[in-house]
Tab-separated table of C-alpha atoms in Angstrom:
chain	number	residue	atom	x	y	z
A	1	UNK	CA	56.053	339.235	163.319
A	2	UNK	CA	57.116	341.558	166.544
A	3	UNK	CA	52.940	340.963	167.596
A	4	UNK	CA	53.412	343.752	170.788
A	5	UNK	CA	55.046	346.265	168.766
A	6	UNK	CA	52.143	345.771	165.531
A	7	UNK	CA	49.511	345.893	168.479
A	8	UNK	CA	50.908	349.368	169.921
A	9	UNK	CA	50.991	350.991	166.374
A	10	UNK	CA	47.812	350.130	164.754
A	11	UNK	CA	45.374	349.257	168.259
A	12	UNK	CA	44.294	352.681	168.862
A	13	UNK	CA	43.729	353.747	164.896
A	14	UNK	CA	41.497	350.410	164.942
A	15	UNK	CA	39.326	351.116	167.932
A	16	UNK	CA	38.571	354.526	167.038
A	17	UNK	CA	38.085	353.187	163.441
A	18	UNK	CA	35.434	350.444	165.226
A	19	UNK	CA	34.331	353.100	167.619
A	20	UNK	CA	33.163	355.685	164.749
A	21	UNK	CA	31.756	352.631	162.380
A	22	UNK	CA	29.233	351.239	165.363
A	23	UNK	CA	28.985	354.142	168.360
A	24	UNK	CA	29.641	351.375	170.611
A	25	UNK	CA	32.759	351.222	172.661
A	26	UNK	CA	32.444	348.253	174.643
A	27	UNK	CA	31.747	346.404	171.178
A	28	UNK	CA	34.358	348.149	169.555
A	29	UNK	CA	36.768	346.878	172.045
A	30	UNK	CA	35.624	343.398	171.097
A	31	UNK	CA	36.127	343.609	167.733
A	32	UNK	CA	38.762	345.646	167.818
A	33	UNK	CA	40.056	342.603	170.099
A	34	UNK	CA	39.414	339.868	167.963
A	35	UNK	CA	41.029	341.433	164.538
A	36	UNK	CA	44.234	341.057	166.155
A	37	UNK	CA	43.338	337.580	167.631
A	38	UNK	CA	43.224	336.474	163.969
A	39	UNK	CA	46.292	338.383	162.953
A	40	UNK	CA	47.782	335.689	165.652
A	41	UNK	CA	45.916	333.141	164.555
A	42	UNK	CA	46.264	333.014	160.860
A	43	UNK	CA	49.787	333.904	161.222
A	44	UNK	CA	49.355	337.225	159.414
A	45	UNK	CA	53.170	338.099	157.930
A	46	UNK	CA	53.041	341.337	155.594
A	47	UNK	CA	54.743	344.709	155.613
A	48	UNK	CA	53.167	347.677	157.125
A	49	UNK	CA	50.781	348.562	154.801
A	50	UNK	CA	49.297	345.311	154.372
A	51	UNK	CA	48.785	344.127	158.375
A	52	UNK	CA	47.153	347.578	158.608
A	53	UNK	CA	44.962	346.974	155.384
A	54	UNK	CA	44.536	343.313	156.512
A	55	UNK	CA	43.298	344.338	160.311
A	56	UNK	CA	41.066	346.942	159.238
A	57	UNK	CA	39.344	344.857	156.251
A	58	UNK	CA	38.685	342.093	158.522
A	59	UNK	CA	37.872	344.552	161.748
A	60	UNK	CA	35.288	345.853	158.713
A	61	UNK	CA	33.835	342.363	158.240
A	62	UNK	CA	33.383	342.024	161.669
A	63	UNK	CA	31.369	344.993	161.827
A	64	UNK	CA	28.832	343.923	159.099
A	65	UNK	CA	28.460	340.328	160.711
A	66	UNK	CA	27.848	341.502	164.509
A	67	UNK	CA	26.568	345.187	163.352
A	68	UNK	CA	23.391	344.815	161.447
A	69	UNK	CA	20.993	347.428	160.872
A	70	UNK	CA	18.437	346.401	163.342
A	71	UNK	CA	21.390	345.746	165.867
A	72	UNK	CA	22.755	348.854	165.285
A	73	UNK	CA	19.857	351.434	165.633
A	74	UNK	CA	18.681	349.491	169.062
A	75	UNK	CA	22.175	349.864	170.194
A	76	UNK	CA	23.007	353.355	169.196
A	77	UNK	CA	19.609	353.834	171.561
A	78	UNK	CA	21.244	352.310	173.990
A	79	UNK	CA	24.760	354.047	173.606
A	80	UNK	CA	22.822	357.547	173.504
A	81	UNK	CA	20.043	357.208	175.903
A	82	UNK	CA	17.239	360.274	176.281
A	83	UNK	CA	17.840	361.714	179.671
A	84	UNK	CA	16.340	360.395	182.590
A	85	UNK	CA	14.406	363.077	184.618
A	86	UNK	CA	16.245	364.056	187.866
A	87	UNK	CA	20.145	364.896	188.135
A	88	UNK	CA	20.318	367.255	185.157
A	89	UNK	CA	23.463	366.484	183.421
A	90	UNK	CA	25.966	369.468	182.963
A	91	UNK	CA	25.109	371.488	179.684
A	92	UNK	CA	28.690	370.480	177.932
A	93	UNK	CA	27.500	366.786	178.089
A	94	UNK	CA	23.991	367.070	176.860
A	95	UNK	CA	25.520	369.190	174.203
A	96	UNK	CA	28.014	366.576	173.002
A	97	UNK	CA	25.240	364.067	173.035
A	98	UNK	CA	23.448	365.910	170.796
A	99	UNK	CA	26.383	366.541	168.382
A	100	UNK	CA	27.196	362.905	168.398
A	101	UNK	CA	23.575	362.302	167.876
A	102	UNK	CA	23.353	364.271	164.706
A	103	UNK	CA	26.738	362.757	163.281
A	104	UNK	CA	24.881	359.226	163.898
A	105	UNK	CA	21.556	360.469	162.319
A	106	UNK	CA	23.634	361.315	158.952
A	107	UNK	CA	25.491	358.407	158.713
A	108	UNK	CA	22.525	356.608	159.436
A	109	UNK	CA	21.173	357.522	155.951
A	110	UNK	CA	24.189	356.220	154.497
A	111	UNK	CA	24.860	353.041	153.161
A	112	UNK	CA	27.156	350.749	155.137
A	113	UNK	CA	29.700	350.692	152.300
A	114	UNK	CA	29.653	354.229	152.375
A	115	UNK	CA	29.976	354.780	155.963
A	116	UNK	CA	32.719	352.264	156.176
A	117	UNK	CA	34.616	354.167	152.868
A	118	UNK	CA	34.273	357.521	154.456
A	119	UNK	CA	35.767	356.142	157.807
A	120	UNK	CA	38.552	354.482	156.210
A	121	UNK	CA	39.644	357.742	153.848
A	122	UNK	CA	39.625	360.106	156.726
A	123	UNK	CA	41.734	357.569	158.605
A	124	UNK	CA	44.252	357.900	156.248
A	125	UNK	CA	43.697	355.024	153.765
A	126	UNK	CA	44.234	355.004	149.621
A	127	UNK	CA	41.933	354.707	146.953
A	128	UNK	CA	43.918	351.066	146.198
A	129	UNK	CA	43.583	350.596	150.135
A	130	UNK	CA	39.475	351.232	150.463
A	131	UNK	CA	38.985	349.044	147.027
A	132	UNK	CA	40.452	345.980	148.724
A	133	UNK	CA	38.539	346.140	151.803
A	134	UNK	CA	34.633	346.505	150.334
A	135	UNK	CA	35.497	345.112	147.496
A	136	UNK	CA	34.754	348.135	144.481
A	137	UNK	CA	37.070	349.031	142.132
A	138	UNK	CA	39.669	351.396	143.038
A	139	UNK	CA	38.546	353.916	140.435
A	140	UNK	CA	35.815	353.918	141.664
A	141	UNK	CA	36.615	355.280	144.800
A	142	UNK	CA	36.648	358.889	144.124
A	143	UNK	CA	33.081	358.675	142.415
A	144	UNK	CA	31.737	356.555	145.770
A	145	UNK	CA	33.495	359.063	148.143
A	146	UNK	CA	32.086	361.652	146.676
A	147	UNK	CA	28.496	360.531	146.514
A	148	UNK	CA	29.046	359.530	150.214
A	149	UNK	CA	29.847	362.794	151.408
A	150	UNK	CA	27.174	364.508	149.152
A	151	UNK	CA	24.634	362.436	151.444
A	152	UNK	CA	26.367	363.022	154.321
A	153	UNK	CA	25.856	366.764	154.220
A	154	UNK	CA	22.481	366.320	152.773
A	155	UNK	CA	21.403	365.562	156.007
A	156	UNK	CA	23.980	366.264	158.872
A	157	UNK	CA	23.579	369.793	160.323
A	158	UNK	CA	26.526	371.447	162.241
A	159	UNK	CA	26.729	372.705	166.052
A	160	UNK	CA	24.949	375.984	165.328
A	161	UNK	CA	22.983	375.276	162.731
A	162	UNK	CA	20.406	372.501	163.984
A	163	UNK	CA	17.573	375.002	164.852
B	1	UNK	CA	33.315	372.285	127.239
B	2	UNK	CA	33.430	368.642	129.318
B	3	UNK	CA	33.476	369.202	133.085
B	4	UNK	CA	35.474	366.934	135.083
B	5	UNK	CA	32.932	364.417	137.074
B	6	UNK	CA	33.092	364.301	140.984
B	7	UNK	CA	35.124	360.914	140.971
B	8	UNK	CA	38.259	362.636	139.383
B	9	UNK	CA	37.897	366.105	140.895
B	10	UNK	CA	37.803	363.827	144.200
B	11	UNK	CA	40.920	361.523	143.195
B	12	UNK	CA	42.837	365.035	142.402
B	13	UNK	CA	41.509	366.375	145.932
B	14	UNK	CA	43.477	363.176	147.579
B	15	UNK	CA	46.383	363.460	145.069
B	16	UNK	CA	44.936	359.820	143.981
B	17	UNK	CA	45.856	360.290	140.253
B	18	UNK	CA	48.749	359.340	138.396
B	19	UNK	CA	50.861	362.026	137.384
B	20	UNK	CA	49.891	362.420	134.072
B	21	UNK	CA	45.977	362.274	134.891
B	22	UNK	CA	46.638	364.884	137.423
B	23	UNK	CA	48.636	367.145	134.750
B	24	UNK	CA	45.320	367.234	132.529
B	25	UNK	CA	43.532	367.849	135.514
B	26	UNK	CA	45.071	370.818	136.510
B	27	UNK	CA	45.417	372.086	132.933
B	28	UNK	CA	41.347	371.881	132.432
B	29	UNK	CA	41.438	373.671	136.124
B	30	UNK	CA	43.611	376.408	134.780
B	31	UNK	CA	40.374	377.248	132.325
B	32	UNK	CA	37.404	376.132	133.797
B	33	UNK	CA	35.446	378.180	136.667
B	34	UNK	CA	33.015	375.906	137.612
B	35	UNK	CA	35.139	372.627	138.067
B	36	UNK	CA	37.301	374.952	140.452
B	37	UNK	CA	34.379	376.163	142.115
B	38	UNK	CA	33.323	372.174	141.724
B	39	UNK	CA	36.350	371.241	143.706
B	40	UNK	CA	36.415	373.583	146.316
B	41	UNK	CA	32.929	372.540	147.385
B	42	UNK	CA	34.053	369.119	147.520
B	43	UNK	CA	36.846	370.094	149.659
B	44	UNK	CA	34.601	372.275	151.733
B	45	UNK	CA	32.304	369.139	152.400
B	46	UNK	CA	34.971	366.609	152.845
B	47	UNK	CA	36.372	368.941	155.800
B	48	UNK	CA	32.982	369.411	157.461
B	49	UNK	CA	32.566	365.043	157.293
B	50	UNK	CA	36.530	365.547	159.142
B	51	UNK	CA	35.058	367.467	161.296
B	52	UNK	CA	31.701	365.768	161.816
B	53	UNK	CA	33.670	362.316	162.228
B	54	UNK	CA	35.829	363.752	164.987
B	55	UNK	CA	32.834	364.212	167.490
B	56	UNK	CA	32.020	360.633	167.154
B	57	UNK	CA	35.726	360.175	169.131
B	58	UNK	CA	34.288	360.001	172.608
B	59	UNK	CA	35.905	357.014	174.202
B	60	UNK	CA	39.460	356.460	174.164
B	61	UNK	CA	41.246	352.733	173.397
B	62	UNK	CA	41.096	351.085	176.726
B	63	UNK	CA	43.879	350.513	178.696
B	64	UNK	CA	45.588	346.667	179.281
B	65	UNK	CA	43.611	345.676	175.854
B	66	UNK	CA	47.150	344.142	174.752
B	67	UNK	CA	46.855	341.890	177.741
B	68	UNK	CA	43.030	341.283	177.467
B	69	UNK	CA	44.170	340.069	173.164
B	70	UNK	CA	46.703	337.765	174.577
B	71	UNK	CA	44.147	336.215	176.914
B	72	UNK	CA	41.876	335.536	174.069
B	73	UNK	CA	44.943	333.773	171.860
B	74	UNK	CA	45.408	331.541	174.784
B	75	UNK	CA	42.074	330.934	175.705
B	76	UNK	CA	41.278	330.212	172.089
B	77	UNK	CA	44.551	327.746	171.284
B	78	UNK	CA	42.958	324.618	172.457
B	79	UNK	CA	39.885	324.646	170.676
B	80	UNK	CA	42.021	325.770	167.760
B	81	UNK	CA	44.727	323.725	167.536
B	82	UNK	CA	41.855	320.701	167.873
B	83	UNK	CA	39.993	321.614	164.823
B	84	UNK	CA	39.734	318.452	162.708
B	85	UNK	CA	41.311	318.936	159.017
B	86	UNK	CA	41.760	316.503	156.477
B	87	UNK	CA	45.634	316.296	156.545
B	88	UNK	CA	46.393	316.468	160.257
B	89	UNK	CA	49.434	315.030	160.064
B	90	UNK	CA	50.830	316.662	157.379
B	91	UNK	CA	49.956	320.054	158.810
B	92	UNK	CA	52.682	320.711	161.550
B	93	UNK	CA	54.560	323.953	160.785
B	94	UNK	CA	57.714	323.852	159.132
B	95	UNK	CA	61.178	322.557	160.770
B	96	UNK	CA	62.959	325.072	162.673
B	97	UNK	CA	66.306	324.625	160.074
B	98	UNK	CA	63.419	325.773	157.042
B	99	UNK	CA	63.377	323.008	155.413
B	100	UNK	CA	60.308	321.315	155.838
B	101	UNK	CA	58.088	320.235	153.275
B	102	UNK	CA	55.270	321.768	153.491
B	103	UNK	CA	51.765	320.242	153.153
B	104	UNK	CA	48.531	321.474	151.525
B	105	UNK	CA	45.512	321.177	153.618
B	106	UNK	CA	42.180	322.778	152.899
B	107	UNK	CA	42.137	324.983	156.081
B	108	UNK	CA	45.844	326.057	156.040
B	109	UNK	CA	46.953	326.228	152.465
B	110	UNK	CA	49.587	328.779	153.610
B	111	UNK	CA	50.806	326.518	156.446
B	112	UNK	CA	52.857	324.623	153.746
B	113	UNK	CA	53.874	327.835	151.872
B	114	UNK	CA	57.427	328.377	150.480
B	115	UNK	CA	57.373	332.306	150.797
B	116	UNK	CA	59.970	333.651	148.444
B	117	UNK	CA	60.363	337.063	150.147
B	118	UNK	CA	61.166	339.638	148.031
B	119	UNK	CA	64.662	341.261	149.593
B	120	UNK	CA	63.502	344.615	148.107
B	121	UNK	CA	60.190	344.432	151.074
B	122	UNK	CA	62.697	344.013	153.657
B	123	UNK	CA	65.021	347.071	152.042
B	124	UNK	CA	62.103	348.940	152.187
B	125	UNK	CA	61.050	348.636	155.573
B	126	UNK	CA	64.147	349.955	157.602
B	127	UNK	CA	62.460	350.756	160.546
B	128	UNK	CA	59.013	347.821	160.263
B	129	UNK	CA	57.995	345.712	163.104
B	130	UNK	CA	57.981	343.241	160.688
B	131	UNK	CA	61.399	343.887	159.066
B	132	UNK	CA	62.909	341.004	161.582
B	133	UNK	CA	60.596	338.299	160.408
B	134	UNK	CA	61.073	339.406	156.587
B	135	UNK	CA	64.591	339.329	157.059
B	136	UNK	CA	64.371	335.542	158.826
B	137	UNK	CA	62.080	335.073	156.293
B	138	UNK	CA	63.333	335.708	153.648
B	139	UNK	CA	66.729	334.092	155.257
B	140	UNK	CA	64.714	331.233	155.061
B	141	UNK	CA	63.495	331.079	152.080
B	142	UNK	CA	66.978	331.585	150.428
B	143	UNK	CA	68.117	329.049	152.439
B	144	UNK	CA	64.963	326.902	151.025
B	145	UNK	CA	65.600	327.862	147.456
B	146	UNK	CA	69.047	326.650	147.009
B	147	UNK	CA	68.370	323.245	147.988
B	148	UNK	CA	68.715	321.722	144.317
B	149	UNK	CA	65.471	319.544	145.562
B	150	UNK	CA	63.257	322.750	146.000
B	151	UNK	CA	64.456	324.846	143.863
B	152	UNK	CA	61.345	326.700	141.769
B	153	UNK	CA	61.960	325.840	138.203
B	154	UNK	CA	59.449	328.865	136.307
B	155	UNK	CA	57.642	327.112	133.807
B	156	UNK	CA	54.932	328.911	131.570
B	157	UNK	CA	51.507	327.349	130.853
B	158	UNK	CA	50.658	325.473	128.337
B	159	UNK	CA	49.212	328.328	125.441
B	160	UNK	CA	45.112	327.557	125.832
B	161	UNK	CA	44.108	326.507	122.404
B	162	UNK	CA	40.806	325.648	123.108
B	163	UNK	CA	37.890	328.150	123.061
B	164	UNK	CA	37.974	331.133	125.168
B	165	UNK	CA	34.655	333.605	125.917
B	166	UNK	CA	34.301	336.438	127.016
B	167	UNK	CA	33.983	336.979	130.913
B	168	UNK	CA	30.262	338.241	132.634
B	169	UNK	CA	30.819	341.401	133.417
B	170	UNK	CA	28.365	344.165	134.153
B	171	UNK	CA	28.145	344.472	137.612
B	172	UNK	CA	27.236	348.261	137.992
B	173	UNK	CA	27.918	351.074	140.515
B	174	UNK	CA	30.973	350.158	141.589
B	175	UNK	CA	30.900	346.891	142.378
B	176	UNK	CA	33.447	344.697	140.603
B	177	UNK	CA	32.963	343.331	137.905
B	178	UNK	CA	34.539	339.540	137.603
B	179	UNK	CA	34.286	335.953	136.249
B	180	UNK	CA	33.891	332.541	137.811
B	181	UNK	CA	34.180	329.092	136.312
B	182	UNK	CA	33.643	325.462	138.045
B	183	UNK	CA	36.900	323.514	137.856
B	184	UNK	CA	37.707	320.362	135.281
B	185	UNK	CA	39.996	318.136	135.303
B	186	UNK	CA	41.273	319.555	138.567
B	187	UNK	CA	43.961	322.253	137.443
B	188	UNK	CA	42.738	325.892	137.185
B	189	UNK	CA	45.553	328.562	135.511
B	190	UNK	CA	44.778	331.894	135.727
B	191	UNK	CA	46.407	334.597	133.237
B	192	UNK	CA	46.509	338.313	134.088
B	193	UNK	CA	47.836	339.975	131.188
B	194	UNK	CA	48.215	343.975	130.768
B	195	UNK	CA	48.315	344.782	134.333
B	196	UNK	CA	49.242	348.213	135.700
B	197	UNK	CA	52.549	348.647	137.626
B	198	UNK	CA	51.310	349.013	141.432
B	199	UNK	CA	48.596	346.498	141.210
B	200	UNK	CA	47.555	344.572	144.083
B	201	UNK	CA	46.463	340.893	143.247
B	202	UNK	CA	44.632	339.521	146.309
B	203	UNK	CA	44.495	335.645	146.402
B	204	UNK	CA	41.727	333.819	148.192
B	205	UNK	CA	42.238	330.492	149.005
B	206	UNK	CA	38.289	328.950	148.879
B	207	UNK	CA	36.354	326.533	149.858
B	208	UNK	CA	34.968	324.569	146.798
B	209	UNK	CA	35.900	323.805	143.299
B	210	UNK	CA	35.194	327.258	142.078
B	211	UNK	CA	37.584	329.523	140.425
B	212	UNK	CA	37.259	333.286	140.144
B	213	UNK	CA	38.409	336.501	138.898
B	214	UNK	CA	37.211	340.637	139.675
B	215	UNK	CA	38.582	343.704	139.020
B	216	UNK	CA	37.527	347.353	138.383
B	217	UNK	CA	37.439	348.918	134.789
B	218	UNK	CA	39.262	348.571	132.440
B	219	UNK	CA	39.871	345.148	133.097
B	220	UNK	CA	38.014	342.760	130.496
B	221	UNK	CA	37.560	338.906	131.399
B	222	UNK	CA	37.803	336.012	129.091
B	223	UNK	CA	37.133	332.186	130.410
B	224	UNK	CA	37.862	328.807	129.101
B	225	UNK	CA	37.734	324.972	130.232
B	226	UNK	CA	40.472	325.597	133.472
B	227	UNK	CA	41.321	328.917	132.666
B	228	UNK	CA	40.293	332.634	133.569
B	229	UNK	CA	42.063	335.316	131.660
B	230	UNK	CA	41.995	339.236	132.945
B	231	UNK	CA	43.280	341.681	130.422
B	232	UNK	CA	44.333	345.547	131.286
B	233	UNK	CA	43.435	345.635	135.054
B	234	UNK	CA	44.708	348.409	137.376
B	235	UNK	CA	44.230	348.888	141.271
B	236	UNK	CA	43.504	346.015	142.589
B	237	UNK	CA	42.485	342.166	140.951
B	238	UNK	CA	40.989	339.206	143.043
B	239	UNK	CA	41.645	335.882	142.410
B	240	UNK	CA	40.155	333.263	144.199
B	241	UNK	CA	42.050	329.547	143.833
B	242	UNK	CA	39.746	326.300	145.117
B	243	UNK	CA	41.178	324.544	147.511
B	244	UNK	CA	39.822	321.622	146.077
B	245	UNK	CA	42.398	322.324	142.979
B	246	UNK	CA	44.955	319.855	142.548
B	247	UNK	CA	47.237	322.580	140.431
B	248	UNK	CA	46.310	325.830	139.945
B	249	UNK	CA	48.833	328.657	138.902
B	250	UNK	CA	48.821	332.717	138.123
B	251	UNK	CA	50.723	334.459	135.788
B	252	UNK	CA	50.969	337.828	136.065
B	253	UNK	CA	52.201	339.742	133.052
B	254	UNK	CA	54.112	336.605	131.159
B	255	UNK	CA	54.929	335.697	134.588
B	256	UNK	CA	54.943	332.745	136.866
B	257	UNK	CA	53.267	334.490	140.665
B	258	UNK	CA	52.263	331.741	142.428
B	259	UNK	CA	52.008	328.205	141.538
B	260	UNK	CA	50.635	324.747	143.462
B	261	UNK	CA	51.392	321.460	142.565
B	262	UNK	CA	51.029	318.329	144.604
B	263	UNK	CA	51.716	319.168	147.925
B	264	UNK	CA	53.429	322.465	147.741
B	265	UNK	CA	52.608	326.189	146.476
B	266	UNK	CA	55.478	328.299	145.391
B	267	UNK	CA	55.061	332.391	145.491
B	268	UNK	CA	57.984	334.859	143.010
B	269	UNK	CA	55.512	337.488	143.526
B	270	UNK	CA	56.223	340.428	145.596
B	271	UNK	CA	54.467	339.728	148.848
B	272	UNK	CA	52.170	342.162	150.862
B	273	UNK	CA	50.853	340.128	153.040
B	274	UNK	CA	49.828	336.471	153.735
B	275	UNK	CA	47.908	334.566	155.553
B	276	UNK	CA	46.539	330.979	156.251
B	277	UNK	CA	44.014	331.729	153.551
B	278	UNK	CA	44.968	334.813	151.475
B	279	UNK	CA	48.271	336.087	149.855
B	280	UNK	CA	48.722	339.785	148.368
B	281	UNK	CA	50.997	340.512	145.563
B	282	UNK	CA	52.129	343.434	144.232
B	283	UNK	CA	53.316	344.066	140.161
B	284	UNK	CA	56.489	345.861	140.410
C-alpha cells in the first residue's frame, strides 16, 4: 500500500469527519491520528473504497470509545467556552460561536448513530457504505437518514432565525 | 392511493435505488402531489443539515500530521511486535519470493492469508494508490497459485442433512437482524444463498468459539449443528468466523469464498479490503 499517498487523500476528509462528530480538534487530530496508525498496523490492503470505508468505520469506533456522552458535553464546554468579561471579542467571532453552538445543541438531541450517519452521507458516503460502519441494514438507511434529519431541524434554528 | 414512505423518497433523493425501484418511483411521482411536495421538503431539510454541518468546519487538518502518524507507528512497533501470541514462531510474514506458508494464529489470522486478488480490482483502479500493491499482489498470488502444492482445489460442502431452524431474527429499527451458534466439533460452514449482485460480505475474524451471521431485510436465517445459512440478503452480510475454528468455510451463492483448513485460509472472493482481522468481499 503507497501509505503517504492514502494519508494525503483521505487525512483531511477524516479530520473534518472527526472534527464535526466530537467539536474537538485537538482530539480529532488524535483520532484522526491513530485510524491511520492501525491502517499501518493491521496491514490494511483494499481498493479505494474500502481503506476509505475501513478508516472512517474504525475513526467512528474510536469516537464512541473516547467520546461518551458525559465526555462529550463537558468537552464541547470546554471547546465553546462563555466569554470571559474584559477584551470583547470581535462581533464575527462571537457570532460564529454561536452558530457552531446551535449546530452542537441539535445534534446533541440526536442519537450517536444518527449523528455519525448524517456525517458520513454528507461526506459523500453510500447507503451500502453507512450500513457497514454502524452496523444497520443498508435499506435501512434512507428511513434512518431521514428520521435523523427530521430531528435535526426539529430543533436546530438557522443564523437569523434564533430570536 | 399508497404514498411512498420517507426511506424510499430519501434513497431516490441520493439516487440510492436500483434502476428499476427508481423507475416506479418516478412513475408514482409523475401522479402524486404530496410525495413530490414530500420530497422536496426532504431535500429542503437535507440542504439546511449541509449547510448546518459546514459551520461546524472551524479548524483545518493540521499541518506535519503525516509526520506526527509515522512517529506513532514507530513509537508503537516495539510494544507491538512483542505482543505474546500463541504461534510466535509460525507468525513471521511471508517469504519475500511469495511462497511462504502461511500460519494461522489467533491475533493475525490474515498474516498467513493466501490473497487471491481478483485481476479485475487492479483493472479497475488505473489510477489507485493501491493499484501497485494489487498488482504485486496479485503477482503474488498467481505466482502462489500455480505451485501444484498450493493450488486451491474448490470443493463444496458436504449437503447438511441434519436439522436446520430457523434463525432469531427480530431485531427492530434498523438494527440487523442475525444468527449466532456455539461451534461443535470444531468446523463451522457458513452458506449464503440468494445474494444480491453488489453485496458486501464483511468477515470478522473473533475471538471465541462463536459463529455468526446479520444482515438487513430480506435476508432470512436458518442454523444447524456447524452451520449458519442466510437466504436472499442484499447490501451488506456479516459473518463472523471463531478463531478458535479448526475449519470453517463460506459459500457464497453455490460458491467456495473463503475457506480455512489446518494452517492456511484461502480467499476466490473478490476482495475489498483486508486486514489482520477482517476481509470484505464483494458478489460480482
Amino acid at each position: 500500500m503507497n501509505f503517504e499517498a492514502t494519508f494525503e487523500e483521505l487525512y483531511p476528509g477524516l479530520f473534518r469527519y472527526c472534527h464535526r462528530l466530537t467539536g474537538d480538534p485537538d482530539l480529532s487530530e488524535d483520532l484522526a491520528q491513530e485510524a491511520f496508525v492501525r491502517l499501518y498496523d493491521r496491514q490494511v490492503e483494499g481498493t479505494d473504497e474500502g481503506l476509505r470505508s475501513w478508516l472512517f468505520r474504525t475513526a467512528t469506533h474510536l469516537v464512541r470509545d473516547r467520546y461518551r456522552i458525559g465526555e462529550n458535553r463537558r468537552r464541547l464546554l470546554e471547546a465553546h467556552p462563555v466569554e470571559p468579561s474584559g477584551a470583547e471579542p470581535p462581533d464575527e467571532t462571537v457570532q460564529r460561536k454561536e452558530e457552531v453552538a446551535h449546530v452542537r445543541e441539535a445534534l446533541e438531541h440526536m442519537t450517536e448513530r444518527e449523528r455519525e450517519m448524517l456525517m458520513m452521507r454528507h461526506a459523500g458516503f453510500s447507503y451500502r457504505e453507512i450500513a457497514e460502519a454502524v452496523d444497520v441494514a443498508a435499506s435501512s438507511v434512507g428511513t434512518l437518514l431521514a428520521r435523523a434529519e427530521r430531528n435535526f431541524a426539529s430543533i436546530y434554528r438557522p443564523p437569523g432565525e434564533n430570536g | 392511493m399508497t404514498h411512498l414512505d420517507d426511506g424510499r423518497l430519501r434513497a431516490m433523493m441520493d439516487d440510492e435505488l436500483s434502476d428499476s425501484d427508481a423507475s416506479s418511483v418516478r412513475l408514482h411521482l409523475e401522479d402524486c402531489n404530496p410525495c413530490v411536495t414530500r420530497l422536496a421538503e426532504l431535500e429542503e431539510r437535507s440542504a439546511l443539515v449541509a449547510r448546518a454541518l459546514t459551520q461546524l468546519d472551524t479548524a483545518a487538518p493540521p499541518t506535519g500530521a503525516h509526520s506526527a502518524v509515522l512517529e506513532r507507528i514507530k513509537a508503537s512497533r516495539p510494544s507491538r511486535a512483542s505482543r505474546p501470541t500463541r504461534h510466535d514462531t509460525r507468525a513471521e510474514p511471508p517469504r519475500s519470493d511469495g511462497r511462504g506458508r502461511f500460519s494461522r494464529t489467533p491475533f493475525a489470522r490474515a498474516a498467513m492469508l493466501t490473497l487471491f486478488l481478483g485481476a479485475s480490482v487492479a483493472t479497475a483502479l488505473p489510477a489507485s494508490p493501491v493499484r501497485g500493491w494489487i498488482a504485486s499482489g496479485w503477482a503474488r498470488a498467481v505466482d502462489l497459485f500455480s505451485s501444484p502444492e498450493n493450488a486451491l482445489t474448490p470443493v463444496s460442502p458436504p449437503e447438511y442433512g441434519g436439522p436446520i431452524s430457523n434463525g432469531d431474527v427480530g431485531a427492530q429499527d434498523g438494527v440487523l437482524p442475525g444468527v449466532r451458534v456455539d461451534i461443535t466439533g470444531d468446523e463451522i460452514s457458513v452458506v449464503l444463498r440468494g445474494i444480491d449482485s453488489g453485496t458486501t460480505i464483511v468477515v470478522r475474524m473473533v475471538p471465541g468459539r462463536e459463529a455468526g451471521a446479520s444482515a438487513g431485510d430480506p435476508a432470512t436465517f436458518r442454523t444447524a449443528e456447524g452451520r449458519i445459512e442466510v437466504l436472499n440478503a442484499a447490501g451488506v452480510v456479516f459473518v463472523d468466523l471463531p478463531q478458535e475454528a479448526t475449519s470453517a468455510s463460506i459459500e457464497v451463492n453455490g460458491g467456495i469464498y473463503l475457506r480455512t483448513a489446518g494452517e492456511r485460509t484461502d480467499v476466490t472472493g473478490t476482495i475489498l479490503l483486508r486486514t489482520t482481522d477482517e476481509i470484505h468481499l464483494r458478489v460480482p
